[in-house]
Amino acid sequence: MKIKTKIVLFAGLFSCGMVGTLIAVGFLLERWVLLPVGIMGIVLGIVAALVMANRISGRIEKLTAVAKAIAEGQIERRTEPRNDELSELAGELTTIAEKLGELGRLKSDFISSISHQLKSPLTAIEGYIDFFMEGIDTGIKREKQIKALNIMKHSASRLGNLISDVLDLAKIEAGQLVVKKQPLKLGDMLEEEAREFQPLAREKGIEIKVKAEEQMGRVLGDKEKLKKVLDNLLSNALKFSYNGGKVVIEAKEGSSKGGEGSSFVEVSISDTGRGIPKTELSRVFDKFRGLAPKDESGMEELKGPGLGLAIAKGIVEAQGGKIWVESEVEKGSKFIFTLPKVWDKKEP
């Protein structure tokens, strides 16, 4: 209970006690002159109580109206700042309205982004279907057919990946993500990932390097879902790196920052790219929040629906690990996550 509230209650109880004492003394000493004083005190107390009750109920009604407006979607409604006992509740309502407004903006950005992500491959598929249909009678050269089919296949794959991301995020938020843990040789998996991304890296002249400690041992995780985390982080590292840059994939015994000590293996993917502003670091893993700056022209190709890092965080945490990021603008980013280590029988 607030100190101010305690003082008001104590003052009220003290006043009532004093009035009661005066009336009792008046009866005992038969000094009836004290009775009018006591009655006057009671009347003043009632009037003061009614005034205070009216002011408090008025404030509560205003807060209730603001709460109802927020519930109906009028998130621009705010409460007037005052120095009273209800100011804390008013502040909480204002905070809720601000968070709802931010969530609404993020959802609008997400809908706009995902609409573009869906429309682009669908348009490609539809266009090439028309291309084939128009060429049924005239005939299409085999080379053009293969090129068109490859584009359609790639577009269908983009759609499938986007749908898969949306479903994975829904499962993570519902706590229904199924993780099948098994011992994995992390070094081999990282080498395989690097080979898979080499063609994309060569297009931008980016070097991919893998560093894995030989005595690191195995980790416990879901191979398919861990691959999705690595795919996302490597894809971002290459996408946001400048041409001629460098991406390093490293695995080593867990450091103290992860909070797990040697019972965990620490995996990091670092790049020499654009980096992330400090103001954005705490929100990087939020859903609907992409890494591409919104106020920079020519960056449309870097923008996505903002689901990848939120999914990566959910997958890592579902496997008993942690994930975080270190970054500096124009110097690159380093995403680090941990996985439980498998203790072999020969280890203590």
Tab-separated table of N, CA and C in Angstrom, residues 35-155:
chain	number	residue	atom	x	y	z
A	35	LEU	N	-21.522	18.055	22.193
A	35	LEU	CA	-22.296	17.289	21.211
A	35	LEU	C	-22.372	17.987	19.848
A	36	PRO	N	-22.673	19.305	19.812
A	36	PRO	CA	-22.693	19.974	18.497
A	36	PRO	C	-21.352	19.896	17.770
A	37	VAL	N	-20.276	19.998	18.575
A	37	VAL	CA	-18.945	19.897	17.969
A	37	VAL	C	-18.745	18.528	17.333
A	38	GLY	N	-19.160	17.470	18.030
A	38	GLY	CA	-19.027	16.117	17.507
A	38	GLY	C	-19.887	15.905	16.277
A	39	ILE	N	-21.147	16.410	16.352
A	39	ILE	CA	-22.047	16.267	15.189
A	39	ILE	C	-21.485	17.016	13.985
A	40	MET	N	-20.963	18.231	14.245
A	40	MET	CA	-20.368	19.005	13.161
A	40	MET	C	-19.187	18.257	12.537
A	41	GLY	N	-18.389	17.612	13.407
A	41	GLY	CA	-17.252	16.832	12.907
A	41	GLY	C	-17.708	15.675	12.034
A	42	ILE	N	-18.802	15.013	12.458
A	42	ILE	CA	-19.327	13.896	11.667
A	42	ILE	C	-19.804	14.396	10.303
A	43	VAL	N	-20.556	15.524	10.306
A	43	VAL	CA	-21.065	16.078	9.046
A	43	VAL	C	-19.910	16.441	8.112
A	44	LEU	N	-18.908	17.135	8.681
A	44	LEU	CA	-17.752	17.506	7.857
A	44	LEU	C	-17.028	16.274	7.319
A	45	GLY	N	-16.936	15.254	8.170
A	45	GLY	CA	-16.290	14.009	7.728
A	45	GLY	C	-17.051	13.368	6.586
A	46	ILE	N	-18.407	13.356	6.698
A	46	ILE	CA	-19.228	12.755	5.629
A	46	ILE	C	-19.073	13.546	4.334
A	47	VAL	N	-19.137	14.893	4.456
A	47	VAL	CA	-18.989	15.735	3.261
A	47	VAL	C	-17.632	15.511	2.603
A	48	ALA	N	-16.579	15.485	3.449
A	48	ALA	CA	-15.229	15.268	2.905
A	48	ALA	C	-15.125	13.905	2.236
A	49	ALA	N	-15.724	12.889	2.853
A	49	ALA	CA	-15.692	11.540	2.279
A	49	ALA	C	-16.404	11.500	0.939
A	50	LEU	N	-17.578	12.192	0.866
A	50	LEU	CA	-18.331	12.214	-0.394
A	50	LEU	C	-17.534	12.914	-1.496
A	51	VAL	N	-16.874	14.038	-1.140
A	51	VAL	CA	-16.071	14.764	-2.127
A	51	VAL	C	-14.924	13.890	-2.636
A	52	MET	N	-14.221	13.232	-1.696
A	52	MET	CA	-13.109	12.375	-2.085
A	52	MET	C	-13.590	11.194	-2.916
A	53	ALA	N	-14.714	10.600	-2.500
A	53	ALA	CA	-15.255	9.456	-3.245
A	53	ALA	C	-15.638	9.868	-4.657
A	54	ASN	N	-16.219	11.066	-4.799
A	54	ASN	CA	-16.628	11.547	-6.114
A	54	ASN	C	-15.416	11.756	-7.022
A	55	ARG	N	-14.353	12.340	-6.458
A	55	ARG	CA	-13.143	12.565	-7.243
A	55	ARG	C	-12.520	11.240	-7.676
A	56	ILE	N	-12.452	10.280	-6.742
A	56	ILE	CA	-11.849	8.984	-7.071
A	56	ILE	C	-12.685	8.249	-8.115
A	57	SER	N	-14.030	8.249	-7.919
A	57	SER	CA	-14.892	7.552	-8.880
A	57	SER	C	-14.814	8.199	-10.256
A	58	GLY	N	-14.668	9.544	-10.274
A	58	GLY	CA	-14.522	10.231	-11.554
A	58	GLY	C	-13.266	9.795	-12.287
A	59	ARG	N	-12.166	9.696	-11.544
A	59	ARG	CA	-10.910	9.236	-12.144
A	59	ARG	C	-11.024	7.801	-12.622
A	60	ILE	N	-11.679	6.948	-11.803
A	60	ILE	CA	-11.843	5.545	-12.195
A	60	ILE	C	-12.688	5.429	-13.457
A	61	GLU	N	-13.747	6.265	-13.554
A	61	GLU	CA	-14.581	6.244	-14.756
A	61	GLU	C	-13.784	6.633	-15.999
A	62	LYS	N	-12.917	7.627	-15.858
A	62	LYS	CA	-12.080	8.029	-16.983
A	62	LYS	C	-11.114	6.915	-17.383
A	63	LEU	N	-10.514	6.275	-16.370
A	63	LEU	CA	-9.606	5.163	-16.657
A	63	LEU	C	-10.354	4.011	-17.314
A	64	THR	N	-11.576	3.735	-16.841
A	64	THR	CA	-12.393	2.675	-17.435
A	64	THR	C	-12.719	2.996	-18.890
A	65	ALA	N	-13.046	4.275	-19.165
A	65	ALA	CA	-13.356	4.684	-20.534
A	65	ALA	C	-12.143	4.502	-21.447
A	66	VAL	N	-10.958	4.861	-20.925
A	66	VAL	CA	-9.735	4.685	-21.709
A	66	VAL	C	-9.470	3.207	-21.963
A	67	ALA	N	-9.653	2.359	-20.920
A	67	ALA	CA	-9.439	0.916	-21.069
A	67	ALA	C	-10.386	0.324	-22.115
A	68	LYS	N	-11.667	0.758	-22.096
A	68	LYS	CA	-12.644	0.279	-23.080
A	68	LYS	C	-12.260	0.733	-24.485
A	69	ALA	N	-11.787	1.977	-24.588
A	69	ALA	CA	-11.378	2.488	-25.901
A	69	ALA	C	-10.206	1.694	-26.456
A	70	ILE	N	-9.248	1.368	-25.579
A	70	ILE	CA	-8.097	0.570	-26.014
A	70	ILE	C	-8.556	-0.809	-26.448
A	71	ALA	N	-9.486	-1.414	-25.687
A	71	ALA	CA	-10.011	-2.735	-26.036
A	71	ALA	C	-10.721	-2.726	-27.386
A	72	GLU	N	-11.312	-1.579	-27.753
A	72	GLU	CA	-12.019	-1.450	-29.030
A	72	GLU	C	-11.099	-1.027	-30.168
A	73	GLY	N	-9.806	-0.916	-29.865
A	73	GLY	CA	-8.848	-0.598	-30.916
A	73	GLY	C	-8.459	0.855	-31.014
A	74	GLN	N	-8.997	1.712	-30.145
A	74	GLN	CA	-8.645	3.136	-30.170
A	74	GLN	C	-7.403	3.360	-29.317
A	75	ILE	N	-6.281	2.855	-29.822
A	75	ILE	CA	-5.051	2.851	-29.025
A	75	ILE	C	-4.423	4.230	-28.885
A	76	GLU	N	-4.992	5.232	-29.592
A	76	GLU	CA	-4.442	6.584	-29.447
A	76	GLU	C	-4.938	7.270	-28.189
A	77	ARG	N	-5.953	6.680	-27.515
A	77	ARG	CA	-6.459	7.277	-26.278
A	77	ARG	C	-5.403	7.222	-25.188
A	78	ARG	N	-5.285	8.284	-24.439
A	78	ARG	CA	-4.299	8.358	-23.372
A	78	ARG	C	-4.962	8.907	-22.106
A	79	THR	N	-4.327	8.706	-20.982
A	79	THR	CA	-4.813	9.247	-19.715
A	79	THR	C	-4.028	10.502	-19.362
A	80	GLU	N	-4.680	11.406	-18.632
A	80	GLU	CA	-4.025	12.628	-18.215
A	80	GLU	C	-3.112	12.353	-17.028
A	81	PRO	N	-1.841	12.759	-17.100
A	81	PRO	CA	-0.931	12.538	-15.977
A	81	PRO	C	-1.293	13.378	-14.764
A	82	ARG	N	-1.451	12.744	-13.623
A	82	ARG	CA	-1.742	13.447	-12.374
A	82	ARG	C	-0.924	12.854	-11.237
A	83	ASN	N	-0.764	13.623	-10.204
A	83	ASN	CA	-0.017	13.154	-9.038
A	83	ASN	C	-0.971	12.629	-7.983
A	84	ASP	N	-1.555	11.477	-8.268
A	84	ASP	CA	-2.481	10.892	-7.306
A	84	ASP	C	-2.267	9.387	-7.257
A	85	GLU	N	-3.110	8.714	-6.451
A	85	GLU	CA	-2.915	7.287	-6.237
A	85	GLU	C	-3.225	6.441	-7.468
A	86	LEU	N	-3.963	6.994	-8.431
A	86	LEU	CA	-4.330	6.245	-9.626
A	86	LEU	C	-3.361	6.490	-10.785
A	87	SER	N	-2.349	7.303	-10.548
A	87	SER	CA	-1.423	7.633	-11.632
A	87	SER	C	-0.644	6.401	-12.099
A	88	GLU	N	-0.345	5.466	-11.176
A	88	GLU	CA	0.378	4.252	-11.578
A	88	GLU	C	-0.451	3.414	-12.541
A	89	LEU	N	-1.760	3.263	-12.221
A	89	LEU	CA	-2.657	2.532	-13.119
A	89	LEU	C	-2.773	3.251	-14.458
A	90	ALA	N	-2.854	4.571	-14.423
A	90	ALA	CA	-2.928	5.351	-15.657
A	90	ALA	C	-1.673	5.144	-16.496
A	91	GLY	N	-0.529	5.115	-15.817
A	91	GLY	CA	0.729	4.878	-16.523
A	91	GLY	C	0.773	3.514	-17.183
A	92	GLU	N	0.239	2.489	-16.479
A	92	GLU	CA	0.205	1.141	-17.048
A	92	GLU	C	-0.691	1.102	-18.292
A	93	LEU	N	-1.826	1.797	-18.238
A	93	LEU	CA	-2.718	1.843	-19.396
A	93	LEU	C	-2.035	2.525	-20.580
A	94	THR	N	-1.301	3.577	-20.298
A	94	THR	CA	-0.575	4.266	-21.363
A	94	THR	C	0.474	3.347	-21.981
A	95	THR	N	1.177	2.590	-21.132
A	95	THR	CA	2.183	1.644	-21.628
A	95	THR	C	1.547	0.571	-22.490
A	96	ILE	N	0.393	0.056	-22.044
A	96	ILE	CA	-0.317	-0.960	-22.817
A	96	ILE	C	-0.714	-0.401	-24.185
A	97	ALA	N	-1.223	0.836	-24.190
A	97	ALA	CA	-1.633	1.459	-25.452
A	97	ALA	C	-0.436	1.616	-26.394
A	98	GLU	N	0.711	2.013	-25.844
A	98	GLU	CA	1.911	2.171	-26.676
A	98	GLU	C	2.370	0.838	-27.248
A	99	LYS	N	2.326	-0.215	-26.414
A	99	LYS	CA	2.754	-1.534	-26.893
A	99	LYS	C	1.792	-2.082	-27.943
A	100	LEU	N	0.492	-1.844	-27.737
A	100	LEU	CA	-0.484	-2.279	-28.728
A	100	LEU	C	-0.295	-1.523	-30.046
A	101	GLY	N	0.022	-0.246	-29.934
A	101	GLY	CA	0.281	0.541	-31.140
A	101	GLY	C	1.484	0.021	-31.892
A	102	GLU	N	2.560	-0.314	-31.150
A	102	GLU	CA	3.762	-0.862	-31.767
A	102	GLU	C	3.470	-2.210	-32.415
A	103	LEU	N	2.697	-3.053	-31.717
A	103	LEU	CA	2.331	-4.361	-32.263
A	103	LEU	C	1.499	-4.201	-33.533
A	104	GLY	N	0.584	-3.216	-33.522
A	104	GLY	CA	-0.229	-2.965	-34.712
A	104	GLY	C	0.623	-2.549	-35.896
A	105	ARG	N	1.611	-1.699	-35.645
A	105	ARG	CA	2.506	-1.273	-36.725
A	105	ARG	C	3.333	-2.441	-37.245
A	106	LEU	N	3.824	-3.289	-36.326
A	106	LEU	CA	4.609	-4.448	-36.746
A	106	LEU	C	3.764	-5.404	-37.579
A	107	LYS	N	2.514	-5.606	-37.174
A	107	LYS	CA	1.638	-6.496	-37.930
A	107	LYS	C	1.349	-5.941	-39.317
A	108	SER	N	1.158	-4.614	-39.394
A	108	SER	CA	0.925	-3.995	-40.698
A	108	SER	C	2.132	-4.189	-41.606
A	109	ASP	N	3.333	-3.978	-41.032
A	109	ASP	CA	4.559	-4.197	-41.810
A	109	ASP	C	4.676	-5.649	-42.240
A	110	PHE	N	4.311	-6.570	-41.329
A	110	PHE	CA	4.403	-7.993	-41.628
A	110	PHE	C	3.443	-8.378	-42.752
A	111	ILE	N	2.210	-7.886	-42.671
A	111	ILE	CA	1.214	-8.207	-43.703
A	111	ILE	C	1.665	-7.672	-45.055
A	112	SER	N	2.194	-6.440	-45.052
A	112	SER	CA	2.688	-5.858	-46.292
A	112	SER	C	3.842	-6.674	-46.862
A	113	SER	N	4.778	-7.055	-45.969
A	113	SER	CA	5.951	-7.806	-46.408
A	113	SER	C	5.583	-9.197	-46.890
A	114	ILE	N	4.744	-9.906	-46.119
A	114	ILE	CA	4.417	-11.283	-46.482
A	114	ILE	C	3.546	-11.317	-47.729
A	115	SER	N	2.735	-10.271	-47.947
A	115	SER	CA	1.947	-10.193	-49.171
A	115	SER	C	2.868	-10.113	-50.381
A	116	HIS	N	3.924	-9.300	-50.242
A	116	HIS	CA	4.907	-9.194	-51.327
A	116	HIS	C	5.641	-10.510	-51.516
A	117	GLN	N	6.015	-11.158	-50.387
A	117	GLN	CA	6.728	-12.425	-50.470
A	117	GLN	C	5.889	-13.509	-51.135
A	118	LEU	N	4.579	-13.483	-50.919
A	118	LEU	CA	3.690	-14.464	-51.538
A	118	LEU	C	3.401	-14.110	-52.998
A	119	LYS	N	3.199	-12.833	-53.254
A	119	LYS	CA	2.801	-12.408	-54.591
A	119	LYS	C	3.900	-12.626	-55.616
A	120	SER	N	5.148	-12.369	-55.241
A	120	SER	CA	6.259	-12.455	-56.189
A	120	SER	C	6.411	-13.851	-56.797
A	121	PRO	N	6.538	-14.930	-55.988
A	121	PRO	CA	6.658	-16.263	-56.596
A	121	PRO	C	5.393	-16.725	-57.299
A	122	LEU	N	4.234	-16.329	-56.762
A	122	LEU	CA	2.983	-16.712	-57.417
A	122	LEU	C	2.875	-16.084	-58.804
A	123	THR	N	3.292	-14.833	-58.924
A	123	THR	CA	3.273	-14.156	-60.209
A	123	THR	C	4.197	-14.854	-61.195
A	124	ALA	N	5.383	-15.274	-60.707
A	124	ALA	CA	6.331	-15.982	-61.574
A	124	ALA	C	5.755	-17.304	-62.063
A	125	ILE	N	5.159	-18.056	-61.143
A	125	ILE	CA	4.576	-19.348	-61.517
A	125	ILE	C	3.440	-19.148	-62.525
A	126	GLU	N	2.565	-18.196	-62.240
A	126	GLU	CA	1.429	-17.928	-63.132
A	126	GLU	C	1.911	-17.489	-64.515
A	127	GLY	N	2.922	-16.641	-64.535
A	127	GLY	CA	3.440	-16.151	-65.811
A	127	GLY	C	4.008	-17.266	-66.672
A	128	TYR	N	4.763	-18.169	-66.053
A	128	TYR	CA	5.367	-19.247	-66.831
A	128	TYR	C	4.369	-20.334	-67.202
A	129	ILE	N	3.306	-20.479	-66.436
A	129	ILE	CA	2.223	-21.380	-66.850
A	129	ILE	C	1.581	-20.840	-68.127
A	130	ASP	N	1.324	-19.530	-68.169
A	130	ASP	CA	0.793	-18.899	-69.381
A	130	ASP	C	1.760	-19.082	-70.548
A	131	PHE	N	3.050	-18.969	-70.246
A	131	PHE	CA	4.085	-19.139	-71.264
A	131	PHE	C	4.011	-20.526	-71.892
A	132	PHE	N	3.849	-21.544	-71.060
A	132	PHE	CA	3.738	-22.916	-71.565
A	132	PHE	C	2.445	-23.116	-72.360
A	133	MET	N	1.356	-22.553	-71.839
A	133	MET	CA	0.069	-22.731	-72.511
A	133	MET	C	0.064	-22.073	-73.889
A	134	GLU	N	0.688	-20.907	-74.006
A	134	GLU	CA	0.758	-20.227	-75.298
A	134	GLU	C	1.656	-20.971	-76.276
A	135	GLY	N	2.607	-21.728	-75.745
A	135	GLY	CA	3.553	-22.410	-76.622
A	135	GLY	C	3.170	-23.841	-76.944
A	136	ILE	N	1.970	-24.265	-76.520
A	136	ILE	CA	1.551	-25.642	-76.787
A	136	ILE	C	1.505	-25.920	-78.282
A	137	ASP	N	0.931	-24.965	-79.046
A	137	ASP	CA	0.780	-25.161	-80.486
A	137	ASP	C	2.056	-24.829	-81.247
A	138	THR	N	2.693	-23.754	-80.868
A	138	THR	CA	3.881	-23.299	-81.601
A	138	THR	C	5.126	-24.091	-81.228
A	139	GLY	N	5.124	-24.659	-80.014
A	139	GLY	CA	6.292	-25.404	-79.567
A	139	GLY	C	7.299	-24.500	-78.884
A	140	ILE	N	7.938	-25.030	-77.841
A	140	ILE	CA	8.943	-24.267	-77.092
A	140	ILE	C	10.228	-25.072	-77.084
A	141	LYS	N	11.324	-24.396	-77.292
A	141	LYS	CA	12.610	-25.079	-77.283
A	141	LYS	C	12.877	-25.681	-75.899
A	142	ARG	N	13.555	-26.813	-75.921
A	142	ARG	CA	13.816	-27.545	-74.676
A	142	ARG	C	14.562	-26.685	-73.659
A	143	GLU	N	15.524	-25.902	-74.127
A	143	GLU	CA	16.302	-25.065	-73.209
A	143	GLU	C	15.414	-24.059	-72.481
A	144	LYS	N	14.478	-23.467	-73.219
A	144	LYS	CA	13.567	-22.511	-72.600
A	144	LYS	C	12.610	-23.196	-71.632
A	145	GLN	N	12.212	-24.424	-71.990
A	145	GLN	CA	11.329	-25.176	-71.090
A	145	GLN	C	12.023	-25.446	-69.759
A	146	ILE	N	13.267	-25.910	-69.847
A	146	ILE	CA	14.021	-26.226	-68.621
A	146	ILE	C	14.228	-24.973	-67.775
A	147	LYS	N	14.569	-23.849	-68.424
A	147	LYS	CA	14.763	-22.601	-67.693
A	147	LYS	C	13.479	-22.154	-67.001
A	148	ALA	N	12.362	-22.243	-67.723
A	148	ALA	CA	11.081	-21.836	-67.144
A	148	ALA	C	10.681	-22.742	-65.992
A	149	LEU	N	10.882	-24.041	-66.131
A	149	LEU	CA	10.534	-24.994	-65.072
A	149	LEU	C	11.391	-24.786	-63.829
A	150	ASN	N	12.660	-24.465	-64.035
A	150	ASN	CA	13.537	-24.197	-62.889
A	150	ASN	C	13.079	-22.964	-62.113
A	151	ILE	N	12.654	-21.938	-62.848
A	151	ILE	CA	12.141	-20.729	-62.186
A	151	ILE	C	10.876	-21.053	-61.413
A	152	MET	N	9.984	-21.838	-62.004
A	152	MET	CA	8.750	-22.236	-61.327
A	152	MET	C	9.051	-23.071	-60.089
A	153	LYS	N	10.018	-23.966	-60.220
A	153	LYS	CA	10.397	-24.796	-59.069
A	153	LYS	C	10.950	-23.939	-57.935
A	154	HIS	N	11.802	-22.978	-58.283
A	154	HIS	CA	12.378	-22.086	-57.273
A	154	HIS	C	11.287	-21.254	-56.596
A	155	SER	N	10.340	-20.763	-57.380
A	155	SER	CA	9.245	-19.966	-56.830
A	155	SER	C	8.369	-20.800	-55.898
